[in-house]
Short mmCIF file of C-alpha atoms in Angstrom, two decimals:
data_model
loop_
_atom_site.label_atom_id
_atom_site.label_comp_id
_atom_site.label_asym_id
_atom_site.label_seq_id
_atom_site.Cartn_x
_atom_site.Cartn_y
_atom_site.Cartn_z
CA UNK A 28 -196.53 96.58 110.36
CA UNK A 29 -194.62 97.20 106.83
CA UNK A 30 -193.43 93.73 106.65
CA UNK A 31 -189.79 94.80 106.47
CA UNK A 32 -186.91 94.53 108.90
CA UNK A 33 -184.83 97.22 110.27
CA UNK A 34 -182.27 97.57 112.31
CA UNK A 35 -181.72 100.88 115.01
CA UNK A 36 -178.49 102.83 114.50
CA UNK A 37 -178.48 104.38 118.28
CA UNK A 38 -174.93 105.40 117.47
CA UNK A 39 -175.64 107.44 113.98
CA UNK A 40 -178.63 110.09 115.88
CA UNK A 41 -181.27 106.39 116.91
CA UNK A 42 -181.59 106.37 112.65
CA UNK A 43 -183.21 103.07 110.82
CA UNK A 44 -182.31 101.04 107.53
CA UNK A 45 -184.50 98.42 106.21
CA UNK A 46 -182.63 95.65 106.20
CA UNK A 47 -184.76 93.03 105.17
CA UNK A 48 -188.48 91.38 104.74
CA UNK A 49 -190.21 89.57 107.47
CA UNK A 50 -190.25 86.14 105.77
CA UNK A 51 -193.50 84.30 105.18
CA UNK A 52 -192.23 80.55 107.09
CA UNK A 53 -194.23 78.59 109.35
CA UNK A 54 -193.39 75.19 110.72
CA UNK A 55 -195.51 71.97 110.96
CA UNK A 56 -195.48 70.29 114.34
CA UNK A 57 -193.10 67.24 112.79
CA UNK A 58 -190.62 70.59 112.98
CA UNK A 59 -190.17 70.99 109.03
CA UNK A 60 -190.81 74.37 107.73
CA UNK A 61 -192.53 75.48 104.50
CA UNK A 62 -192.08 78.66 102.61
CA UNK A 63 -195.57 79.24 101.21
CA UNK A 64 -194.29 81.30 98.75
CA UNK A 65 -191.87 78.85 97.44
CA UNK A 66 -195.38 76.39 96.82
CA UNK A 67 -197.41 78.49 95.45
CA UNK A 68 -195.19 79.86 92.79
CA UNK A 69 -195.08 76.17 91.45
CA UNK A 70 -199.08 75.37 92.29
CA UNK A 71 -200.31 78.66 90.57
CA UNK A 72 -198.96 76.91 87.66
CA UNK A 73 -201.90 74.94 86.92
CA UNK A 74 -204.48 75.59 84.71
CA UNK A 75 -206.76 74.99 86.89
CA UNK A 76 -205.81 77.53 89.47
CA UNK A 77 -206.45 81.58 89.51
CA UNK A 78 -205.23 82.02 92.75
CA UNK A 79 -203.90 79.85 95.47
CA UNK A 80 -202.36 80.44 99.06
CA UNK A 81 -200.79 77.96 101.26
CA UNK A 82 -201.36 77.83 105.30
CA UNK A 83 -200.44 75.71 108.48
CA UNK A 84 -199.30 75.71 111.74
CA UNK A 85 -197.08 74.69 114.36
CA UNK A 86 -199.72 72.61 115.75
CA UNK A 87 -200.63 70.48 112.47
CA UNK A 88 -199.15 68.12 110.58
CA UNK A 89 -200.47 69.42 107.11
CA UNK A 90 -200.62 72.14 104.76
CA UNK A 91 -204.13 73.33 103.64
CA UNK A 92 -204.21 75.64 100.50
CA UNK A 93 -207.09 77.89 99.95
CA UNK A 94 -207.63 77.75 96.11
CA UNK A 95 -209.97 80.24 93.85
CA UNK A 96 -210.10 78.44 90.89
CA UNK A 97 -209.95 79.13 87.23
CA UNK A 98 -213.34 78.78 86.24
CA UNK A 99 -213.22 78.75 82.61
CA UNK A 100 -210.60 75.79 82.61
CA UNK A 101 -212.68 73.52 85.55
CA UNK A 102 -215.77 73.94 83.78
CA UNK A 103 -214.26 73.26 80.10
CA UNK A 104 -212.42 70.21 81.75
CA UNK A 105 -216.09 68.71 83.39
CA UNK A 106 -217.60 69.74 80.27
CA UNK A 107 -220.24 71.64 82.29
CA UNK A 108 -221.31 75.82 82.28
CA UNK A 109 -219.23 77.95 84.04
CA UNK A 110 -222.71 79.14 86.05
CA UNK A 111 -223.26 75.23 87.14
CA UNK A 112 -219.32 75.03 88.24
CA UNK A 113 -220.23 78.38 90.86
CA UNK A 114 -222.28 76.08 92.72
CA UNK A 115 -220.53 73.26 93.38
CA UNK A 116 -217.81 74.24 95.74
CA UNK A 117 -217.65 71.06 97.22
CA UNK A 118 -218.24 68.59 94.20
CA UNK A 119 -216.05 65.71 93.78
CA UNK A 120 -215.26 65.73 90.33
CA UNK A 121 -213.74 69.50 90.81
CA UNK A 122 -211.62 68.41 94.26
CA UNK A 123 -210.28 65.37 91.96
CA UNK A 124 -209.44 67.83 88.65
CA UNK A 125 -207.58 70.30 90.73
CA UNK A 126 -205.73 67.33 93.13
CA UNK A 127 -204.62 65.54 90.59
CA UNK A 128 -203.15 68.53 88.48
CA UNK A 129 -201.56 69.78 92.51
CA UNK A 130 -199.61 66.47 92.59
CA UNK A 131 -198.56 66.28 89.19
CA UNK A 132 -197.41 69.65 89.56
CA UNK A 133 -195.47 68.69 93.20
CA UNK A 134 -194.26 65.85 91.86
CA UNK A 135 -192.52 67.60 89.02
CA UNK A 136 -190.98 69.88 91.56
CA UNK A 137 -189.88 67.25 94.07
CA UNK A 138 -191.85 68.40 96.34
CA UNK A 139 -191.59 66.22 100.15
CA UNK A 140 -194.82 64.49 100.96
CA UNK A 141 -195.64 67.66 103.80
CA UNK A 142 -195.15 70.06 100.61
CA UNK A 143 -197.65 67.68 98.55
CA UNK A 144 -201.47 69.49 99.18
CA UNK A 145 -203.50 66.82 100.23
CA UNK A 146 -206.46 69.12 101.36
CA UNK A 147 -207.64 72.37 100.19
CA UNK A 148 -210.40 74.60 100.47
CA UNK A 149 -212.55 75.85 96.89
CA UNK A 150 -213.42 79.67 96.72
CA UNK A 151 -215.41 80.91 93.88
CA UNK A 152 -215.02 84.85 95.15
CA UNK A 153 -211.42 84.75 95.17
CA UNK A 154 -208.64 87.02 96.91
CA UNK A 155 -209.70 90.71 95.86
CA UNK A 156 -208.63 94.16 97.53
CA UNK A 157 -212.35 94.43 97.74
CA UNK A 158 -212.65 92.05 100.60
CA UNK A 159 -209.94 92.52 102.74
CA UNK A 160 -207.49 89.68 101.07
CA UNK A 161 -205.13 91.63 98.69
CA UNK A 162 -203.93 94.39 98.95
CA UNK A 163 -203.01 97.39 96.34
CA UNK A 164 -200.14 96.12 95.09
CA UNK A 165 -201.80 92.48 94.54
CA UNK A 166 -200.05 90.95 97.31
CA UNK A 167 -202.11 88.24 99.40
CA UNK A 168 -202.65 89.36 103.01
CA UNK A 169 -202.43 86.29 105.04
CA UNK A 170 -203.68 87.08 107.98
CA UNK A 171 -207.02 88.40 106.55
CA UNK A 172 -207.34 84.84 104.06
CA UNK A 173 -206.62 83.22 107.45
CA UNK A 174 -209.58 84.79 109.77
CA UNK A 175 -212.14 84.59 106.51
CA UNK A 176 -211.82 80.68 106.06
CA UNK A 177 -211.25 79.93 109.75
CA UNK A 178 -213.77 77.95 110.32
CA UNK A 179 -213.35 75.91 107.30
CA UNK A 180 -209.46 75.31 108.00
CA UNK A 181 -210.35 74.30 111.22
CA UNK A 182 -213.18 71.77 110.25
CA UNK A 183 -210.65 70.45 107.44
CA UNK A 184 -207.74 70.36 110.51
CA UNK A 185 -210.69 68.18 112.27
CA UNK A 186 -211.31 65.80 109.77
CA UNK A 187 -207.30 64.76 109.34
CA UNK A 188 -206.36 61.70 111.76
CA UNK A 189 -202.88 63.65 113.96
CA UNK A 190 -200.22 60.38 113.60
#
């Protein structure tokens, strides 16, 4: 539950030493695996990005990245209020700002085409330890990002043609 490794010393009175972190991995169903971490360190880069996290699975054949935007620098860039920017989650012009600065940003990393975000999810509310998604030491908790924007990964996951 602590997100670390340990290893049982039944020999030395059944003690424990931490040994290690449970690593954040996952594998897309072509069988290559992403560190998350590894992505996001190089995606959170962007101006245009406040806070970002990075999910698949096993089953699919792309990453999604659930992005809270900077809203300051989007709405600066479209040359519109930051109050009109809130309410256009889904506008175009936003989706091409922030995927254009993703795959300049990949591409100056190397990134592999599965590492390359080709689909992502906007969120104005962003990852807070008020609802759920961080937690007190400002770390993102996965699972709970995961179960809020369900059922907009899995529409997204829909929408892509499996090859």
């Amino acid at each position: 539950h602590t997100g670390d490794v340990g290893r049982l010393f039944p020999n030395f009175g059944n003690g424990l030493k931490v040994v290690d972190r449970v690593k954040e991995i996952f594998k897309l169903s072509q069988g290559e695996y992403i560190i998350p971490a590894k992505l996001e360190s190089v995606y959170s880069k962007s101006d245009f990005i406040q806070q970002i996290m990075i999910y698949g699975n096993s089953s699919m054949n792309h990453i999604i990245a659930i992005i809270c935007p900077d809203k300051a620098h989007c709405a600066s860039a479209l040359n519109i209020p930051v109050e009109q920017l809130i309410k256009i989650e889904e506008d175009k012009d936003l989706k091409n700002l922030i995927s254009k600065d993703l795959l300049k940003l990949a591409n100056e990393a190397n990134f592999n085409g599965l590492e390359k975000v080709k689909y992502f999810i906007i969120d104005f509310e962003g990852f807070t330890i008020e609802n759920g998604c961080m937690t007190p030491t400002m770390k993102i908790v996965r699972k709970k990002v995961e179960l809020k924007f369900k059922n907009r990964i899995d529409k997204i996951y829909g929408s892509i043609p499996m090859k």
